PDB file of C-alpha atoms in Angstrom:
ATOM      1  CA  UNK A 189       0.000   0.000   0.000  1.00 93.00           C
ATOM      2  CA  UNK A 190       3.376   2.278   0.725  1.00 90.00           C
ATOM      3  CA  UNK A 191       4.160   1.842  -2.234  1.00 92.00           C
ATOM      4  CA  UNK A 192       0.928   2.864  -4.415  1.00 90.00           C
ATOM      5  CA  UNK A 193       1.096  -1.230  -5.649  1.00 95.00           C
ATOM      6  CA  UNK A 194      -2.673  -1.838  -4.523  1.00 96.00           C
ATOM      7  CA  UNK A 195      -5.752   0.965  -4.105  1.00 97.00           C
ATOM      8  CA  UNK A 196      -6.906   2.577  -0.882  1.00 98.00           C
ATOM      9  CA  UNK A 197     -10.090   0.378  -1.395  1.00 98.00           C
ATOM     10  CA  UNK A 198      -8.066  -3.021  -1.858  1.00 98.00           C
ATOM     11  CA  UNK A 199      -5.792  -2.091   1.591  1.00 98.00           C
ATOM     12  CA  UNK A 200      -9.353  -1.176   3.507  1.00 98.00           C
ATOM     13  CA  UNK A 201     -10.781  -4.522   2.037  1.00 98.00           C
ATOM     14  CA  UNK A 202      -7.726  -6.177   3.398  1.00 97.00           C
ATOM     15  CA  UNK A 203      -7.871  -4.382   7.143  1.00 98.00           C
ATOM     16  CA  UNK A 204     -11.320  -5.303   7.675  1.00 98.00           C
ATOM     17  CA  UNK A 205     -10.801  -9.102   6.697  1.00 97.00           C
ATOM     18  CA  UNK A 206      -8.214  -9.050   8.732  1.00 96.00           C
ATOM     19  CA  UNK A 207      -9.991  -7.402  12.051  1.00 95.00           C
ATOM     20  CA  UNK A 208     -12.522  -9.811  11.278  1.00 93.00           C
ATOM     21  CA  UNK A 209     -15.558  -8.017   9.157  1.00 96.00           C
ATOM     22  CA  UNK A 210     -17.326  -9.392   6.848  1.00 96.00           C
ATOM     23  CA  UNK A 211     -20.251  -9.115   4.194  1.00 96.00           C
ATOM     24  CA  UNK A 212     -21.609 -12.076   5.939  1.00 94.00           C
ATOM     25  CA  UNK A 213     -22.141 -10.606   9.172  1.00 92.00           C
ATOM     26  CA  UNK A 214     -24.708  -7.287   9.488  1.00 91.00           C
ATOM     27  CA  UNK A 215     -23.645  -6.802  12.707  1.00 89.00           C
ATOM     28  CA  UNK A 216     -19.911  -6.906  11.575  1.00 92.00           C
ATOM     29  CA  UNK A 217     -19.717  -5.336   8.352  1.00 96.00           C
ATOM     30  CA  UNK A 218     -16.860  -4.125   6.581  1.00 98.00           C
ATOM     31  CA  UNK A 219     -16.417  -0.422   7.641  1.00 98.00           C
ATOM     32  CA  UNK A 220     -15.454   2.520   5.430  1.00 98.00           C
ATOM     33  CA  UNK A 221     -14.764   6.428   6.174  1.00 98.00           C
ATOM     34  CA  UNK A 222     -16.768   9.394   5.177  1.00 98.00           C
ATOM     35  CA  UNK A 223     -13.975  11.053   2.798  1.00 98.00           C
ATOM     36  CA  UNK A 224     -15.526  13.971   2.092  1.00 98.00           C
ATOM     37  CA  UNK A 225     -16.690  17.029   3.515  1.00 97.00           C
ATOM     38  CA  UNK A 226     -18.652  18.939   0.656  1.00 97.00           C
ATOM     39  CA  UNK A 227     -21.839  17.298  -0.288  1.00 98.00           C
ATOM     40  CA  UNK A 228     -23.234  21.171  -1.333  1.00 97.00           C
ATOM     41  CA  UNK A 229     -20.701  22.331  -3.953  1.00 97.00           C
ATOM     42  CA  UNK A 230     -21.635  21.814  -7.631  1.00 97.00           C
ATOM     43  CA  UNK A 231     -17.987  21.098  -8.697  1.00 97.00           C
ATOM     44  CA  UNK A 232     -15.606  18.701  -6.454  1.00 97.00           C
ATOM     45  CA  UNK A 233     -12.414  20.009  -6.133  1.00 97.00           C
ATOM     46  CA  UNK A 234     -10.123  16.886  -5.207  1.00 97.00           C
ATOM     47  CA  UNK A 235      -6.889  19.702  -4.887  1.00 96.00           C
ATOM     48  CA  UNK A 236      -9.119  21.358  -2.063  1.00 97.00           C
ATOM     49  CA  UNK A 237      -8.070  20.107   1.512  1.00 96.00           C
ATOM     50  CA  UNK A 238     -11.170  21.560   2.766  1.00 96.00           C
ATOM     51  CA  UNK A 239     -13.229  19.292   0.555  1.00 97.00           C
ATOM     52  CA  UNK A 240     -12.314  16.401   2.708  1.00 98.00           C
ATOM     53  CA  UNK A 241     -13.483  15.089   6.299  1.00 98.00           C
ATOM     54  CA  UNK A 242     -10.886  15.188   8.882  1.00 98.00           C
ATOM     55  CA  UNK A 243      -9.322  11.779   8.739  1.00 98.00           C
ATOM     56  CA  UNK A 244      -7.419  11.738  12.030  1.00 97.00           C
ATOM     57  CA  UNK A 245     -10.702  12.307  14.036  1.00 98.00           C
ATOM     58  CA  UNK A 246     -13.836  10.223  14.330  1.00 98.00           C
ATOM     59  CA  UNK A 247     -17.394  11.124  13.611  1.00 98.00           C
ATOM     60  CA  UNK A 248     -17.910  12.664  17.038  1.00 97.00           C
ATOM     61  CA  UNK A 249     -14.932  15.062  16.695  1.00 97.00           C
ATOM     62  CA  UNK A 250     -15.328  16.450  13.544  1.00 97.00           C
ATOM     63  CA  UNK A 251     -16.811  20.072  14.613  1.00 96.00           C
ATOM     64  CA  UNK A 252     -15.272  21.700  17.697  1.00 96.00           C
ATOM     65  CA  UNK A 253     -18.866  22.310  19.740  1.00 96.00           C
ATOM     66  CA  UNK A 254     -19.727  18.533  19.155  1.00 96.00           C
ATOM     67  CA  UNK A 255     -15.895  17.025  20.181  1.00 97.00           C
ATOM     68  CA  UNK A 256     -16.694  19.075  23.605  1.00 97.00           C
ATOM     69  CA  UNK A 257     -20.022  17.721  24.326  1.00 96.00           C
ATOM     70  CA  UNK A 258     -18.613  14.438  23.905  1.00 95.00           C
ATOM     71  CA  UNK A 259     -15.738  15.313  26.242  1.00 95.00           C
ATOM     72  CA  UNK A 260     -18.393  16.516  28.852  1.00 93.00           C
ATOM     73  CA  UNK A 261     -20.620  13.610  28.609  1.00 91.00           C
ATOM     74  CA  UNK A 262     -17.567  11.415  29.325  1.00 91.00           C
ATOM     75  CA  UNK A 263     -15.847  13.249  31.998  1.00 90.00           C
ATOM     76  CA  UNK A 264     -19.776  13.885  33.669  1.00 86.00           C
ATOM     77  CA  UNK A 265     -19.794   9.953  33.745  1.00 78.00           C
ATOM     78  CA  UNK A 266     -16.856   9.997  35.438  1.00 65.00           C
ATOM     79  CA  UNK A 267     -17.824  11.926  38.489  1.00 61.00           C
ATOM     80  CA  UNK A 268     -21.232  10.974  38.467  1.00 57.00           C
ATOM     81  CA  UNK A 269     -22.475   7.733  41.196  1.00 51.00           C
ATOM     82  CA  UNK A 270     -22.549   4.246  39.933  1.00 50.00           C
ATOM     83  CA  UNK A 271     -21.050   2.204  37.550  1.00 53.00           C
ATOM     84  CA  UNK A 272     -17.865   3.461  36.314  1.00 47.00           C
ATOM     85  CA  UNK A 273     -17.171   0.605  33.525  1.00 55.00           C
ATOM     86  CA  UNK A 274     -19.924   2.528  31.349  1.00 76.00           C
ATOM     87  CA  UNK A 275     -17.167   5.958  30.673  1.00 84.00           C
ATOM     88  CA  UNK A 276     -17.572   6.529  27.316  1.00 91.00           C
ATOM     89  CA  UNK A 277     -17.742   9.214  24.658  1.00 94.00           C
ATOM     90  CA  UNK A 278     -20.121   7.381  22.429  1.00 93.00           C
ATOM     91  CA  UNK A 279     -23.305   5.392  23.327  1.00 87.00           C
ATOM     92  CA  UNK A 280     -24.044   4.169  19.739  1.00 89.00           C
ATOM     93  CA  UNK A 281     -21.473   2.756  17.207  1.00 92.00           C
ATOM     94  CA  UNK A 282     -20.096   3.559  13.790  1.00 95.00           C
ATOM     95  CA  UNK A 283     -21.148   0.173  12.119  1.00 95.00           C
ATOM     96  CA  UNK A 284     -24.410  -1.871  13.176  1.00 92.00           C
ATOM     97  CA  UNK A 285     -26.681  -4.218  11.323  1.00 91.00           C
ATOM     98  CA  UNK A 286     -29.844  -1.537  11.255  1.00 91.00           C
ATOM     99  CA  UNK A 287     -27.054   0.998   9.906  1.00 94.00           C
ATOM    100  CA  UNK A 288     -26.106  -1.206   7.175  1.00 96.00           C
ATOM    101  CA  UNK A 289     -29.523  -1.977   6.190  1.00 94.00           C
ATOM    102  CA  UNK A 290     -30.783   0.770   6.250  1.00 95.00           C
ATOM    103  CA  UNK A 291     -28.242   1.970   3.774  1.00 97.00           C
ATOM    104  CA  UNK A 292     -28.627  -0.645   0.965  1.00 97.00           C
ATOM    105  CA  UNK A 293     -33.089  -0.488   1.976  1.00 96.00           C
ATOM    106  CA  UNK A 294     -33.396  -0.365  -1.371  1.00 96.00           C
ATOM    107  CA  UNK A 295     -31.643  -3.098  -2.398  1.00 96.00           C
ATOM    108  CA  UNK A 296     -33.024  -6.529  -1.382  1.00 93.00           C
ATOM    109  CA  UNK A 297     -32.397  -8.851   0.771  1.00 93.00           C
ATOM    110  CA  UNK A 298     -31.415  -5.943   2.955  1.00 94.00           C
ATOM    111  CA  UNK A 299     -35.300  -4.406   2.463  1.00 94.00           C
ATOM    112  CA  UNK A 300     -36.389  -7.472   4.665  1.00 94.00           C
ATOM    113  CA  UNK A 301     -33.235  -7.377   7.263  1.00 92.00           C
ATOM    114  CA  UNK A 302     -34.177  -3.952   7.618  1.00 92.00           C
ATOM    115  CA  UNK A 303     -38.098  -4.476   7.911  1.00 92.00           C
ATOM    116  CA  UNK A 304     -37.286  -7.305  10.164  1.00 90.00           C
ATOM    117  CA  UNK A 305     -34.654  -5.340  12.806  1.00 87.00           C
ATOM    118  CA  UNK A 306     -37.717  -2.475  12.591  1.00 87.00           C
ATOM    119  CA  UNK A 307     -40.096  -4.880  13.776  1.00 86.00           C
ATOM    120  CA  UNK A 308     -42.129  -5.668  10.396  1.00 86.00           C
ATOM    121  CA  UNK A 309     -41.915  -1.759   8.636  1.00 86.00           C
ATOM    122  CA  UNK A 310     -39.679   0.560   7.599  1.00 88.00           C
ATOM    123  CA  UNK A 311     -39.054   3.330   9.784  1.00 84.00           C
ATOM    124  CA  UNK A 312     -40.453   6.771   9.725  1.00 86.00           C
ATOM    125  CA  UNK A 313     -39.319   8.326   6.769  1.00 86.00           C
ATOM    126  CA  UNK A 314     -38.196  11.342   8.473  1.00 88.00           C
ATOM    127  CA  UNK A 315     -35.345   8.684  10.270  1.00 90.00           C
ATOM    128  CA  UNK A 316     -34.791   6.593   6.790  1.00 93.00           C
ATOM    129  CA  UNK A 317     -31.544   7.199   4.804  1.00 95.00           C
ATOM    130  CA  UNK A 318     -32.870   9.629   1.753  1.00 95.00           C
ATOM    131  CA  UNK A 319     -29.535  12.099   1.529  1.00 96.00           C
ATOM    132  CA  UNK A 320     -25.968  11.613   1.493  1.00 98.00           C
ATOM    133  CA  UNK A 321     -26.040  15.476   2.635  1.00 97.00           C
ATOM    134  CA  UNK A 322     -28.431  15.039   5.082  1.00 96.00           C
ATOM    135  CA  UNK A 323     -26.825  11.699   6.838  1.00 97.00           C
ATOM    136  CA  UNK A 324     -23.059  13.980   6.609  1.00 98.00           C
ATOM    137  CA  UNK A 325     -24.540  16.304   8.632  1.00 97.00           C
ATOM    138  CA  UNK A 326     -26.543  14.034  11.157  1.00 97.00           C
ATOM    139  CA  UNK A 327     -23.471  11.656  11.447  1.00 97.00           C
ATOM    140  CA  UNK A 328     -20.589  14.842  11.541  1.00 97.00           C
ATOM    141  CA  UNK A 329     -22.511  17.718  13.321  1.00 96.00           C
ATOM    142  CA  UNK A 330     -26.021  17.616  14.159  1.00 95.00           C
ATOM    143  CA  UNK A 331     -27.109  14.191  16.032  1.00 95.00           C
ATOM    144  CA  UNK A 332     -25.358  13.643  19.188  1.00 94.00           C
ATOM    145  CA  UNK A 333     -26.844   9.640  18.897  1.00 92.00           C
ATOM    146  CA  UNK A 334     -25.268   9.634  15.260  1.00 95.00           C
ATOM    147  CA  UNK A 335     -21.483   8.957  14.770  1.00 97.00           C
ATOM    148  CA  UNK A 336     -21.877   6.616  12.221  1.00 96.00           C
ATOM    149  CA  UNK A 337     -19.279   5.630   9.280  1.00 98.00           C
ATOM    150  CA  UNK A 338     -19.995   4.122   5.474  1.00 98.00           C
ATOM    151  CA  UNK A 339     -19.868   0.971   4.011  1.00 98.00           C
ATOM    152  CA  UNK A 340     -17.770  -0.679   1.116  1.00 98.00           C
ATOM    153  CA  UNK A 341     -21.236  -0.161  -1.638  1.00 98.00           C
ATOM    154  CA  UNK A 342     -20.855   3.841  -1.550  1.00 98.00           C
ATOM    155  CA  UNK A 343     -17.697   3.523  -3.360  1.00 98.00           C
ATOM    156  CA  UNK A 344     -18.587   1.162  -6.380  1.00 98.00           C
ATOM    157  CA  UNK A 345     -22.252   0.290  -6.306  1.00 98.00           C
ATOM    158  CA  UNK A 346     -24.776   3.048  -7.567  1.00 98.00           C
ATOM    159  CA  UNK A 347     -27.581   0.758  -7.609  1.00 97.00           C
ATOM    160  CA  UNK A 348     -28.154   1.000  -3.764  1.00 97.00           C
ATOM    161  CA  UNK A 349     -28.944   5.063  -4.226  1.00 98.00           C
ATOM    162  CA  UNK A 350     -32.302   4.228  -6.548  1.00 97.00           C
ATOM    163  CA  UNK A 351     -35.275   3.003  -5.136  1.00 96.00           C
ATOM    164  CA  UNK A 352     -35.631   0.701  -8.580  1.00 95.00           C
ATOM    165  CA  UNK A 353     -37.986  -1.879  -6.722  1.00 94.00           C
ATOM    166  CA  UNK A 354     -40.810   1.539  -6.360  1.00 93.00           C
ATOM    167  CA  UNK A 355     -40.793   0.221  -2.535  1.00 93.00           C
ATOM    168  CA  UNK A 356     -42.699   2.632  -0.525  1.00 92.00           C
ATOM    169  CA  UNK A 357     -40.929   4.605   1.866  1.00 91.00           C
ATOM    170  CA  UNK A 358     -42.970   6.542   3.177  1.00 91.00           C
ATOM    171  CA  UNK A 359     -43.408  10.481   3.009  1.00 92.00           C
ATOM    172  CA  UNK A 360     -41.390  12.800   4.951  1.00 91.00           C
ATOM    173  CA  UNK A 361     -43.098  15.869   7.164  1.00 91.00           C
ATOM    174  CA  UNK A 362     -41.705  18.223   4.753  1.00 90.00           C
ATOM    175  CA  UNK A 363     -43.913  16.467   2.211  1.00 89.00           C
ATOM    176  CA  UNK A 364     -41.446  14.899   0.396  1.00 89.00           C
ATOM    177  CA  UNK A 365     -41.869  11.330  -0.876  1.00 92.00           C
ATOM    178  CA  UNK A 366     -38.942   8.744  -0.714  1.00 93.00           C
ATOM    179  CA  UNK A 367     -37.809   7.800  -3.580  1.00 94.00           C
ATOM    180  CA  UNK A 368     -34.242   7.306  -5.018  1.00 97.00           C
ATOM    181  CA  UNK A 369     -31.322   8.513  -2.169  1.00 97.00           C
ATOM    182  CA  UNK A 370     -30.907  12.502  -2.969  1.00 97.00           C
ATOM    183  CA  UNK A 371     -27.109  13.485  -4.194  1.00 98.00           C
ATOM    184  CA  UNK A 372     -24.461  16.228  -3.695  1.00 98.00           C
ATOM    185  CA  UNK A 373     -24.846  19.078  -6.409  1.00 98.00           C
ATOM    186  CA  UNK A 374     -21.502  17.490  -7.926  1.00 98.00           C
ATOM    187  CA  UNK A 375     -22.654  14.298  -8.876  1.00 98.00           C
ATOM    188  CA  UNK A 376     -25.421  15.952 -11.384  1.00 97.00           C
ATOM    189  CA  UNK A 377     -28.244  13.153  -9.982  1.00 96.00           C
ATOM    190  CA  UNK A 378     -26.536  10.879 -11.426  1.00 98.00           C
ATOM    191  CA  UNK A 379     -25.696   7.851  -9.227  1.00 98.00           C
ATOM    192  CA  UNK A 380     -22.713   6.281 -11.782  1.00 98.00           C
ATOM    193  CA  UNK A 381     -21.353   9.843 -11.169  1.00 98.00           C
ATOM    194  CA  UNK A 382     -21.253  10.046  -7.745  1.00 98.00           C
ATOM    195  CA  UNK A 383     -19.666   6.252  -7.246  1.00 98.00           C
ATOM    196  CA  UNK A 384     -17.002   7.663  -9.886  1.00 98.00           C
ATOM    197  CA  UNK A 385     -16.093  11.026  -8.067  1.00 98.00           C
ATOM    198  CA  UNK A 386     -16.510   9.440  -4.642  1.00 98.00           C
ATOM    199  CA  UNK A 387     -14.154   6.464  -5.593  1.00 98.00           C
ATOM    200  CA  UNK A 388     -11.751   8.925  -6.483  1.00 98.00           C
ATOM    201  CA  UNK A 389     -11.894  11.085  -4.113  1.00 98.00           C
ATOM    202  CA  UNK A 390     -11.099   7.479  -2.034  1.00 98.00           C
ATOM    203  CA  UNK A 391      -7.828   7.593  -4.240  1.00 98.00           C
ATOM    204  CA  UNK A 392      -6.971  11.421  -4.044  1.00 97.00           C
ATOM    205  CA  UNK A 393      -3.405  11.934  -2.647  1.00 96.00           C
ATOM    206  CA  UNK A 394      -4.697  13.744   0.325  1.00 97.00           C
ATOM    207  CA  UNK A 395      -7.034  10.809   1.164  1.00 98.00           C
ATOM    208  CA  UNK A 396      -3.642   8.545   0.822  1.00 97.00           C
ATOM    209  CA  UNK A 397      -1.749  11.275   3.065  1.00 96.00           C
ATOM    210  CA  UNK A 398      -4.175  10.766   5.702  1.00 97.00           C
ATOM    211  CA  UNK A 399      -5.453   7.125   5.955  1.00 98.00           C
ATOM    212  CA  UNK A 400      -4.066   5.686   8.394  1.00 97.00           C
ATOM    213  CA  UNK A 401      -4.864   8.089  10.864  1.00 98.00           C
ATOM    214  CA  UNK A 402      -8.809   6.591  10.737  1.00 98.00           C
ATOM    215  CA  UNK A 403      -6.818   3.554  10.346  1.00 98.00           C
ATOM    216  CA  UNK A 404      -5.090   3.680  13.628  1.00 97.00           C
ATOM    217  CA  UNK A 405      -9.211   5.049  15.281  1.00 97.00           C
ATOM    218  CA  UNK A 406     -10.472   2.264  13.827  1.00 97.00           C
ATOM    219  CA  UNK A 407      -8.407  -0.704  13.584  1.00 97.00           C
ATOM    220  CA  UNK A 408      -5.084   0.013  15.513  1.00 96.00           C
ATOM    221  CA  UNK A 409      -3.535   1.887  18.807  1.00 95.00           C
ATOM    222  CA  UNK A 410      -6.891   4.650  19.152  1.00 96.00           C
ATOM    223  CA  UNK A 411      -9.125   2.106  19.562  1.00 94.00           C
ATOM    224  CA  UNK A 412      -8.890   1.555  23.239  1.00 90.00           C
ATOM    225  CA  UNK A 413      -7.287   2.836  26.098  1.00 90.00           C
ATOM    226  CA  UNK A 414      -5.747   6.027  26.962  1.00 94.00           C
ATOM    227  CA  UNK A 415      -4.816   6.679  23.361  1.00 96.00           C
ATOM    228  CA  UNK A 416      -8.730   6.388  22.375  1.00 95.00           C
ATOM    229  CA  UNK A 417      -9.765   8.929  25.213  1.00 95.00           C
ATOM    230  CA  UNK A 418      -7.192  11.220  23.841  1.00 96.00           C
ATOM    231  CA  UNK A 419      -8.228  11.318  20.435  1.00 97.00           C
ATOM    232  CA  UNK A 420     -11.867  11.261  21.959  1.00 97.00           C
ATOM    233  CA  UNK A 421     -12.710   7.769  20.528  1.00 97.00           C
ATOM    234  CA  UNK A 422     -14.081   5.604  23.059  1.00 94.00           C
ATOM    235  CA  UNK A 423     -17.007   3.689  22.877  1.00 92.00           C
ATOM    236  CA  UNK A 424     -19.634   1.994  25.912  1.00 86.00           C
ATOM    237  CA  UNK A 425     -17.751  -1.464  27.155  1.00 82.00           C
ATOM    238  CA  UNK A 426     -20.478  -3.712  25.489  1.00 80.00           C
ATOM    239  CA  UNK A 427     -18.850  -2.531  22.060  1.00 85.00           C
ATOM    240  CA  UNK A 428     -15.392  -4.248  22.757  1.00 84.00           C
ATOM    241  CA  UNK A 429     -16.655  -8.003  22.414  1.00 70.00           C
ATOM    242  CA  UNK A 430     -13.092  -8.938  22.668  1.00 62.00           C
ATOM    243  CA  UNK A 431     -12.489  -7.606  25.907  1.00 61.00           C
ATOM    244  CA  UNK A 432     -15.860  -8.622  26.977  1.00 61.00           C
ATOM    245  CA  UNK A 433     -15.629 -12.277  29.066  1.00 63.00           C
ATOM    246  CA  UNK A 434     -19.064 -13.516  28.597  1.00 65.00           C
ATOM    247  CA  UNK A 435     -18.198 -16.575  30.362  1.00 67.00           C
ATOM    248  CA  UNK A 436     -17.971 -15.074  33.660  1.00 71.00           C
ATOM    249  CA  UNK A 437     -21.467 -13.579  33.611  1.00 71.00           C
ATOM    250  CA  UNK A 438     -23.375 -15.715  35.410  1.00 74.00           C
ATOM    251  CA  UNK A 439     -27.098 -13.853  35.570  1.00 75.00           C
ATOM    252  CA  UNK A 440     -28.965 -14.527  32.673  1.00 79.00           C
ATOM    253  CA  UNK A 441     -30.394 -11.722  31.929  1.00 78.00           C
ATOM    254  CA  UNK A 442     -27.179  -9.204  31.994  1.00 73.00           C
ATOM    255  CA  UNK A 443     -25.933 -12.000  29.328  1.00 73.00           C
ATOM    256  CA  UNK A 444     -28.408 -11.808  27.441  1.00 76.00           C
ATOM    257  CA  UNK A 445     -28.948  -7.780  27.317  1.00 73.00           C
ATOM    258  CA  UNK A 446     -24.716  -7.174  26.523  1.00 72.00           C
ATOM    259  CA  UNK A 447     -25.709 -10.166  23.803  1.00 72.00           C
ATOM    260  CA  UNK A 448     -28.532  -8.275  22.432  1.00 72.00           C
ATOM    261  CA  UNK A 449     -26.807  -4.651  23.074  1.00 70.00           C
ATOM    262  CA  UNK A 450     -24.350  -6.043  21.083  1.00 68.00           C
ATOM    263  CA  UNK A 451     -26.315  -7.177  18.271  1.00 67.00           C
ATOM    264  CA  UNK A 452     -28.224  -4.291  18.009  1.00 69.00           C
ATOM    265  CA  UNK A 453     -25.326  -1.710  18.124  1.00 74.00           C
ATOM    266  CA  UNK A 454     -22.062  -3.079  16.599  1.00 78.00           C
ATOM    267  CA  UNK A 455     -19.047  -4.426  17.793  1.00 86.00           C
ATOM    268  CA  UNK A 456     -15.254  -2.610  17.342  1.00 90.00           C
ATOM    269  CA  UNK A 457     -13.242  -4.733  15.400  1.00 92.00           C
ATOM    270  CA  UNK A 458     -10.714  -6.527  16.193  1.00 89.00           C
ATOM    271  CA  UNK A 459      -7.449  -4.877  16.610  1.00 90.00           C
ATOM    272  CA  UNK A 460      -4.993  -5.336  13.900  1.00 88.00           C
TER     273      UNK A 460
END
């Protein structure tokens, strides 16, 4: 990967194999970084550093005001009564099975997963993915419960942004009815177009400059312990299912709750 002999894509492929994701898993699916920044412009300027997301923080840090709430809410925990094991930054995780599916909704089998984690329905259409803008902003600014990355399909499969199955999504309060996932300015409406430009924009040289800083959030030495609450990048103790020694449990029904917390909200991967 040094030495420019496979793609950006091929070495993420690799990592997440490796830390043990898989398309075969929902609730360990292989994980992929927001790359860009500017979902409003009507020309992407790859030369631009300011077109791209900050690739040495995570989700949660990526505006100023939201990195301090996070910091709060984890040093609150720390003086606050009770159990201490639950210090965290984040609550909710970066890759789960209802994120995944609800991405590719449009695409079956993943209409049924995602009818099926929802209880029978999709979701209110307000809460369904309909905008890459929109989810950018939720995931990097807005939603405190939303610090969620991508996934492999948004950099070579445009068939998951059209709704070519005419499933009914629902209608948003605004009015609007779901239909095909809305697109940046840039890509024209065009879904080919934005795979192409986002795939490069996966290639760019600054993306390659900065990689392996998610890299190391992600997959290597900020994952977990004192180097993860520096970068502010730790996640509640259910999420490390490696450092979590189910065996020792012995009540039920906290087994079966970190088992279904689990399932329900992702797992970090394995460290590489």
């Amino acid at each position: 990967w040094q030495k420019r002999e496979i793609s950006n894509f091929d070495y993420l492929m690799y990592l997440n194999t490796l830390a043990g994701r898989s398309y075969n898993d929902y609730m360990q699916y292989p994980v992929f970084p927001w790359v860009l920044a500017d979902y409003h412009s009507q020309t992407l300027n790859l030369s631009n550093p300011h077109t791209f997301r900050d690739l040495s923080k995570p989700m949660g840090a990526q505006t100023m005001e939201r990195k301090q709430k996070f910091i709060q809410r984890y040093n609150e925990v720390e003086k606050s009564e009770g159990d201490l094991s639950a210090q965290c930054h984040y609550c909710t995780h970066y890759s789960s099975a209802i994120i995944v599916a609800s991405y590719l909704v449009r695409l079956e089998p993943f209409t049924q997963t995602f009818c099926s984690l929802q209880g029978g329905s999709f979701d209110v259409a307000d809460r369904m993915f309909h905008s890459v803008k929109s989810t950018w902003e939720s995931a990097s600014r807005d939603n405190m419960s939303d610090v969620r990355e991508l996934i492999p399909e948004f950099f070579y499969l445009p068939e998951f942004l059209t709704n070519a199955n005419r499933f009914e999504l629902g209608c948003m309060q605004d009015g609007t009815v779901l239909g095909d996932v809305q697109l940046p300015p840039w890509a024209d409406g065009d879904p080919h177009k934005f795979i192409l430009l986002h795939r490069q924009a996966l290639e760019s040289d600054y993306v390659s400059a900065h990689l392996h800083r998610w890299i190391d959030l992600i997959f290597g030495h900020k994952q977990h312990g004192s180097a993860a609450v520096e970068a502010v990048n730790t996640y509640h103790p259910y999420f490390y299912g490696d450092k979590m020694d189910l065996n020792n449990i012995k009540d039920p029904l906290i087994k079966s709750t970190i088992l279904g917390f689990i399932s329900n909200f992702g797992q970090i991967p394995k460290q590489v």
